[in-house]
PDB file of C-alpha atoms in Angstrom:
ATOM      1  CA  UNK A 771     162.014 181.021  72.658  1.00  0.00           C
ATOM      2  CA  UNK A 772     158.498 180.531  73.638  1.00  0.00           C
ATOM      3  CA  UNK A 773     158.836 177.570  75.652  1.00  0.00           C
ATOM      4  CA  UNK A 774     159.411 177.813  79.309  1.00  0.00           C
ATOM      5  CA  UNK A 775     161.944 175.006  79.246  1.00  0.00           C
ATOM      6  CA  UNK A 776     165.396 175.310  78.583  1.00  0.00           C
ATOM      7  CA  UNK A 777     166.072 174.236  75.210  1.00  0.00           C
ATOM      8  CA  UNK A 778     169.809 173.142  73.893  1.00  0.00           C
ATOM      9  CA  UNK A 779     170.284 172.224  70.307  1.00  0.00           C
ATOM     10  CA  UNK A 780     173.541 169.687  70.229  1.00  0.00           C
ATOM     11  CA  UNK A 781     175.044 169.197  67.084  1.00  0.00           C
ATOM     12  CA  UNK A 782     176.990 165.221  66.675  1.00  0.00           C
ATOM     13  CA  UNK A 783     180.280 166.650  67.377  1.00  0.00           C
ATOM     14  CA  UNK A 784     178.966 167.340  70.931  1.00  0.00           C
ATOM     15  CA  UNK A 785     178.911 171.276  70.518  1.00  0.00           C
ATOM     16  CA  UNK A 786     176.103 173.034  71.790  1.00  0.00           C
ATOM     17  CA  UNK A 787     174.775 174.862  68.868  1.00  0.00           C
ATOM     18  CA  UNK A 788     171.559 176.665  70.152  1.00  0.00           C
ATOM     19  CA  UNK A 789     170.090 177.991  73.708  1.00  0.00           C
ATOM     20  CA  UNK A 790     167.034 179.706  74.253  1.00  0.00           C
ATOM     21  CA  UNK A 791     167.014 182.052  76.975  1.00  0.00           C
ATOM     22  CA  UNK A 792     165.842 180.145  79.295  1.00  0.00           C
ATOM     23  CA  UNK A 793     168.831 177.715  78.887  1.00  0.00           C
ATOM     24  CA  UNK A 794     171.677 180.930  78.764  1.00  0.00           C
ATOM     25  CA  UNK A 795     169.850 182.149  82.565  1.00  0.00           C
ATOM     26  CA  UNK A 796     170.035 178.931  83.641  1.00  0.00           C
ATOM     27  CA  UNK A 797     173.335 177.837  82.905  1.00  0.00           C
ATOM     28  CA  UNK A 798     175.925 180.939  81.783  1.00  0.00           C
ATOM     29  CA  UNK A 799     177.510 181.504  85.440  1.00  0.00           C
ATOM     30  CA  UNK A 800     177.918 185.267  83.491  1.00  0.00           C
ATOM     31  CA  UNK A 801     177.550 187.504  80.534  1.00  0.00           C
ATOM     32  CA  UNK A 802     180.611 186.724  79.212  1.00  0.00           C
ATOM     33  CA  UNK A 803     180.246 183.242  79.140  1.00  0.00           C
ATOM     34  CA  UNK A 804     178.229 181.738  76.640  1.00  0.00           C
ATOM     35  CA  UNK A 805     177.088 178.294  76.099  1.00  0.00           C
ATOM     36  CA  UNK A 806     176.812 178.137  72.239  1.00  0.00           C
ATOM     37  CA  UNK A 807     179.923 176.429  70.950  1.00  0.00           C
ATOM     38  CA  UNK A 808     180.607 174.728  74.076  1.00  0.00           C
ATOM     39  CA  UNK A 809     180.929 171.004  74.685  1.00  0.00           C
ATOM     40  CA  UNK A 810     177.325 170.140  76.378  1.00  0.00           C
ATOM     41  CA  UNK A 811     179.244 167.797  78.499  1.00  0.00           C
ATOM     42  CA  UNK A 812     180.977 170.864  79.996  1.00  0.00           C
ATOM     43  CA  UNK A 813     177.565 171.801  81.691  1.00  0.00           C
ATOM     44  CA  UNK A 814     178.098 168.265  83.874  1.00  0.00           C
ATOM     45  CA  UNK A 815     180.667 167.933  86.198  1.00  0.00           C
ATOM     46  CA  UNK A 816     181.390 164.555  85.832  1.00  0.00           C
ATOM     47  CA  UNK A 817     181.392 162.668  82.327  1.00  0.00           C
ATOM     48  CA  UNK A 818     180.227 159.550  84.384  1.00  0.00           C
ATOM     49  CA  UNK A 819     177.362 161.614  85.959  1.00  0.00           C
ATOM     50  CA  UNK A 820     173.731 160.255  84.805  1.00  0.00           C
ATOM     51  CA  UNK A 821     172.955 163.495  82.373  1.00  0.00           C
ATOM     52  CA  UNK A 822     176.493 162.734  80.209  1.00  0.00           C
ATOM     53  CA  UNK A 823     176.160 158.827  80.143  1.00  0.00           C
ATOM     54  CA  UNK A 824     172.334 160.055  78.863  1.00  0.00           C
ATOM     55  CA  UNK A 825     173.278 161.796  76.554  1.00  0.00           C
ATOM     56  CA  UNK A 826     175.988 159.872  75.039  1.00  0.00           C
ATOM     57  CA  UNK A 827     173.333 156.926  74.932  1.00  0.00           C
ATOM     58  CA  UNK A 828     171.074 159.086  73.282  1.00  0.00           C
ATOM     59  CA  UNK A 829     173.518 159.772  70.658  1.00  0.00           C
ATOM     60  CA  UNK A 830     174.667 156.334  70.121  1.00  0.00           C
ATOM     61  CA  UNK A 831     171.144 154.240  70.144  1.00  0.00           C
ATOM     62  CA  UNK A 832     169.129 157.313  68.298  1.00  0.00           C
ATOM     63  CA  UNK A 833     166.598 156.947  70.780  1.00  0.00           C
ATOM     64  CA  UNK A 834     164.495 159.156  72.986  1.00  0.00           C
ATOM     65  CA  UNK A 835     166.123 159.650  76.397  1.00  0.00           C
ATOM     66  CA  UNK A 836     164.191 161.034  79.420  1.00  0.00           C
ATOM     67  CA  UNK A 837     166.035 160.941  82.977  1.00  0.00           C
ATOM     68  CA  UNK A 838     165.867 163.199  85.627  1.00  0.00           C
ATOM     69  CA  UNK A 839     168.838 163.685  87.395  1.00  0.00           C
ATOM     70  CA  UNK A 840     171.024 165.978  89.804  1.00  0.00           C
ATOM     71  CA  UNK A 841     173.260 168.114  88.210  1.00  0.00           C
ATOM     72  CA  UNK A 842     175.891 168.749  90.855  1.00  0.00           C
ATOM     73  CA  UNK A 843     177.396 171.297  88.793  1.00  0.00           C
ATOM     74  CA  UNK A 844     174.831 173.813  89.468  1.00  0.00           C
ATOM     75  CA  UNK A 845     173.360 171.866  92.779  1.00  0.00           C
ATOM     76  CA  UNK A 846     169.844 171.390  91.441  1.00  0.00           C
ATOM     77  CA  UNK A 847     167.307 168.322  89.905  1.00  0.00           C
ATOM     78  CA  UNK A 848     166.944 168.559  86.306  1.00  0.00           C
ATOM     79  CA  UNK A 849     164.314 166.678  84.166  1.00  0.00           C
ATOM     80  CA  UNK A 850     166.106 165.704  80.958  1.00  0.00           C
ATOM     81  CA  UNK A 851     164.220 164.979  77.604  1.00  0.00           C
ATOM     82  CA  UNK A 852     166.885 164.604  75.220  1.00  0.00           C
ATOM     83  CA  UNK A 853     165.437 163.779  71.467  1.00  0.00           C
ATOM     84  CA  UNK A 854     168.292 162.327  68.659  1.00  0.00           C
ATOM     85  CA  UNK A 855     168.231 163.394  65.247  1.00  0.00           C
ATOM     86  CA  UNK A 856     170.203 163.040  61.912  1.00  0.00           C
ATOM     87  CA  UNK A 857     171.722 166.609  62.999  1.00  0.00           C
ATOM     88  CA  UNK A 858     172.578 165.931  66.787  1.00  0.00           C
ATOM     89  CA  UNK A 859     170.108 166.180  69.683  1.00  0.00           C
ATOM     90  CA  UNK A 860     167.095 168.330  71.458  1.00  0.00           C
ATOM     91  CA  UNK A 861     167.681 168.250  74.824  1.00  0.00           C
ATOM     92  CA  UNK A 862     165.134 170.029  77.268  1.00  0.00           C
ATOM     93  CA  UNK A 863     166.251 170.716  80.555  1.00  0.00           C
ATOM     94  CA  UNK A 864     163.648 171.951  83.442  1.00  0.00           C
ATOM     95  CA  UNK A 865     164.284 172.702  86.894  1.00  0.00           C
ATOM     96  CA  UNK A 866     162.712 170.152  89.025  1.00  0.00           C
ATOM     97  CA  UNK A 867     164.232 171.094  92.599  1.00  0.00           C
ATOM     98  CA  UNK A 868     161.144 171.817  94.450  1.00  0.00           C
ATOM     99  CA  UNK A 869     159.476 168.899  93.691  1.00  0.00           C
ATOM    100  CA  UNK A 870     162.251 166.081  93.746  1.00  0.00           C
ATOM    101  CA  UNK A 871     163.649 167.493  97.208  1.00  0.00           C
ATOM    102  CA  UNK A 872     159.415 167.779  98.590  1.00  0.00           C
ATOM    103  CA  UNK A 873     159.420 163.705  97.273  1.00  0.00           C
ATOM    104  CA  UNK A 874     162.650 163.188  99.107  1.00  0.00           C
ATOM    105  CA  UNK A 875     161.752 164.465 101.875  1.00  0.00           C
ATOM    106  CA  UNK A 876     157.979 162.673 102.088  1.00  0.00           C
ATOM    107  CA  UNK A 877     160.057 159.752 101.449  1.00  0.00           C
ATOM    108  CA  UNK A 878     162.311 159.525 104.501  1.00  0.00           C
ATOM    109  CA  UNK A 879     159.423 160.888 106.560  1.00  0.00           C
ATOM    110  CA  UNK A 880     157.577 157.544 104.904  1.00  0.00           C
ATOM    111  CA  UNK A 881     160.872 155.464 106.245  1.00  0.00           C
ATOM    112  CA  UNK A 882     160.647 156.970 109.808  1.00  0.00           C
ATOM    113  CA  UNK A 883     157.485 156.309 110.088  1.00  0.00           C
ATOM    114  CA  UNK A 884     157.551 152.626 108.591  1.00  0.00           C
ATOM    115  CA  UNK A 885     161.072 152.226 111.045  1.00  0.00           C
ATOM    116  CA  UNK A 886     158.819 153.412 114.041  1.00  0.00           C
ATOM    117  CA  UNK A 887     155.582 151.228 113.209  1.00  0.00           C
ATOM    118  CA  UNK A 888     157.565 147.846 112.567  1.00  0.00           C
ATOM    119  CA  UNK A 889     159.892 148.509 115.310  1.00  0.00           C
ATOM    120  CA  UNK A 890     157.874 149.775 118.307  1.00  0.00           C
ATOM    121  CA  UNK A 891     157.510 147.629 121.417  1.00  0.00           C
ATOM    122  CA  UNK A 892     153.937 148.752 121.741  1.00  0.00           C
ATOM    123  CA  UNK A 893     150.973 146.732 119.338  1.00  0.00           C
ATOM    124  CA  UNK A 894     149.882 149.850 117.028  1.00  0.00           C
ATOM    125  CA  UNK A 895     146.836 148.879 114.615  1.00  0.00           C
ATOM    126  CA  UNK A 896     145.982 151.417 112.494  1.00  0.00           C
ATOM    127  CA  UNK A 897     142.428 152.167 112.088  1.00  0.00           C
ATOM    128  CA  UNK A 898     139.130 153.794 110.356  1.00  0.00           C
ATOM    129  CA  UNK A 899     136.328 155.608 112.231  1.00  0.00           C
ATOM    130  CA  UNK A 900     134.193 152.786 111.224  1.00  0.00           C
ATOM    131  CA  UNK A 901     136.548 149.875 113.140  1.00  0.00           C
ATOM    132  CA  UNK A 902     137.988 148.877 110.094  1.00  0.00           C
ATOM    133  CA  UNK A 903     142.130 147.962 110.673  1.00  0.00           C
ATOM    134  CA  UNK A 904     144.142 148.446 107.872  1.00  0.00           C
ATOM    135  CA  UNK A 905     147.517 147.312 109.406  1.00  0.00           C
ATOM    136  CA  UNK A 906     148.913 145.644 112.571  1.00  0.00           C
ATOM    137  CA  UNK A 907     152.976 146.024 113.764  1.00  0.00           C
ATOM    138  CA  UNK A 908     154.719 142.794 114.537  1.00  0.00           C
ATOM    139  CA  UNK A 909     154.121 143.915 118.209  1.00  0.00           C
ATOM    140  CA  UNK A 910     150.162 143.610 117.938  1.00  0.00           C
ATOM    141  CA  UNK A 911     150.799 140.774 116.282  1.00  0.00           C
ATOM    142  CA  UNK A 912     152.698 139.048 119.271  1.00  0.00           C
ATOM    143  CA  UNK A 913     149.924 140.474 121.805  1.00  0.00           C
ATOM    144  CA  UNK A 914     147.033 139.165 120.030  1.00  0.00           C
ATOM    145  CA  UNK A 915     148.701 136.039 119.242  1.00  0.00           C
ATOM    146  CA  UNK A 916     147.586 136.284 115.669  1.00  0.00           C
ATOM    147  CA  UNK A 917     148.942 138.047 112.299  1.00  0.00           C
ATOM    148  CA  UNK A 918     147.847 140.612 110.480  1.00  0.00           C
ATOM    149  CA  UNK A 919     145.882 139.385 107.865  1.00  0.00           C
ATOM    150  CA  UNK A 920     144.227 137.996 110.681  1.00  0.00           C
ATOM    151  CA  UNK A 921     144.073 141.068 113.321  1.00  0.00           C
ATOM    152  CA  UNK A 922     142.854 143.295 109.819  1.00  0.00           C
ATOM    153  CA  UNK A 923     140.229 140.569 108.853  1.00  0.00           C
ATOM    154  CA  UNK A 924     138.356 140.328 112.342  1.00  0.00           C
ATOM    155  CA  UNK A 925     138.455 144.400 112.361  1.00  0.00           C
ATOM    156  CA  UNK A 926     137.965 146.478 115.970  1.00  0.00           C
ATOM    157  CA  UNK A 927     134.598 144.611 116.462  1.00  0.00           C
ATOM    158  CA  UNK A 928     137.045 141.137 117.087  1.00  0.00           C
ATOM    159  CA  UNK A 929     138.709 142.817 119.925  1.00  0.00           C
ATOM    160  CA  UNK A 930     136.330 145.336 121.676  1.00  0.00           C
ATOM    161  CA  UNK A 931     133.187 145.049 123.197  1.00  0.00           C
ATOM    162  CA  UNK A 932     131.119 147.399 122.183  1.00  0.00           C
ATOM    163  CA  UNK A 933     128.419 146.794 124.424  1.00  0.00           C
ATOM    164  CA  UNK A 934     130.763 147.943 127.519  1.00  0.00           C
ATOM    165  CA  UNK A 935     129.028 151.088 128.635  1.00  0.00           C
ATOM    166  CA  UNK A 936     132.557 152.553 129.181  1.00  0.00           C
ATOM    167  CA  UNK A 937     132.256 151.924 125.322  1.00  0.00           C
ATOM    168  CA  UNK A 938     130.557 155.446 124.522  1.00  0.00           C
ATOM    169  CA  UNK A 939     133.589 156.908 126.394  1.00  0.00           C
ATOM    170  CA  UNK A 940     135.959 156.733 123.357  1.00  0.00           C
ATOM    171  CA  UNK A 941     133.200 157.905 120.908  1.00  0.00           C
TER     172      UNK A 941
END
């Protein structure tokens, strides 16, 4: 009960035979229901989903399963560590929502801007304070006649002149 995770002892027939607190606010839809002596597959929606195939494997191979995984029963990411024993399974649930959907969401900002670098008409090198060039689209590539290992090797100082008085300018 001290544990902030939810905590779901399974026995091997499948039947969930002990839920902290944690577990019975997280997953009882209402007083009335309770999960002890329920089938912990009931708490997936799908008996193909990743959390029941999990689980299953955990019971069959007796071996430590972690996943984390979408439970589209209750519309939220779940971090599974499920631990086998002779008597059943440990499984400890934890709501991981905030941080899977913040990763999701770096992640297709990461694709738009990967989709915009690669596919913009315009050379982009991107740069240090210092003139160092970390990476070159296929555009600069195509202007400078050269490729990136190339345009990122020669750095800023290979295409500016830094002697131009209009130089100062820009810094």
């Amino acid at each position: 009960e001290r544990i902030s995770d939810a905590f779901l002892g399974v026995d091997n027939q499948y039947q969930i035979v002990y839920a902290n607190k944690k577990a019975e606010l997280l997953f009882a839809k209402d007083e009335q229901k309770k999960l002890l002596g329920t089938e912990v597959h009931d708490l997936f929606a799908d008996q193909q989903s990743e959390a029941a195939v999990a689980i299953r494997d955990a019971f069959e191979t007796r071996e430590y399963v972690y996943l984390e995984a979408w439970l589209e029963k209750f519309g939220k990411w779940f971090e599974l560590n499920i631990y086998p024993s002779a008597s059943g399974l440990s499984v400890y649930l934890r709501d991981i929502s905030t941080r899977k959907n913040a990763l999701l969401e770096l992640h297709a900002s990461e694709e738009k801007y990967r989709l915009f670098f690669e596919n913009s008409l315009d050379g982009i090198l991107l740069t240090n304070g210092e003139g160092d060039i970390y990476a070159a689209n296929p555009a600069a590539c195509d202007i400078f006649g050269m490729t990136e290992e190339e345009i990122c090797t020669l750095g800023r100082q290979g295409f500016l002149d830094e002697s131009d008085m209009n130089w100062a300018v820009f810094f």
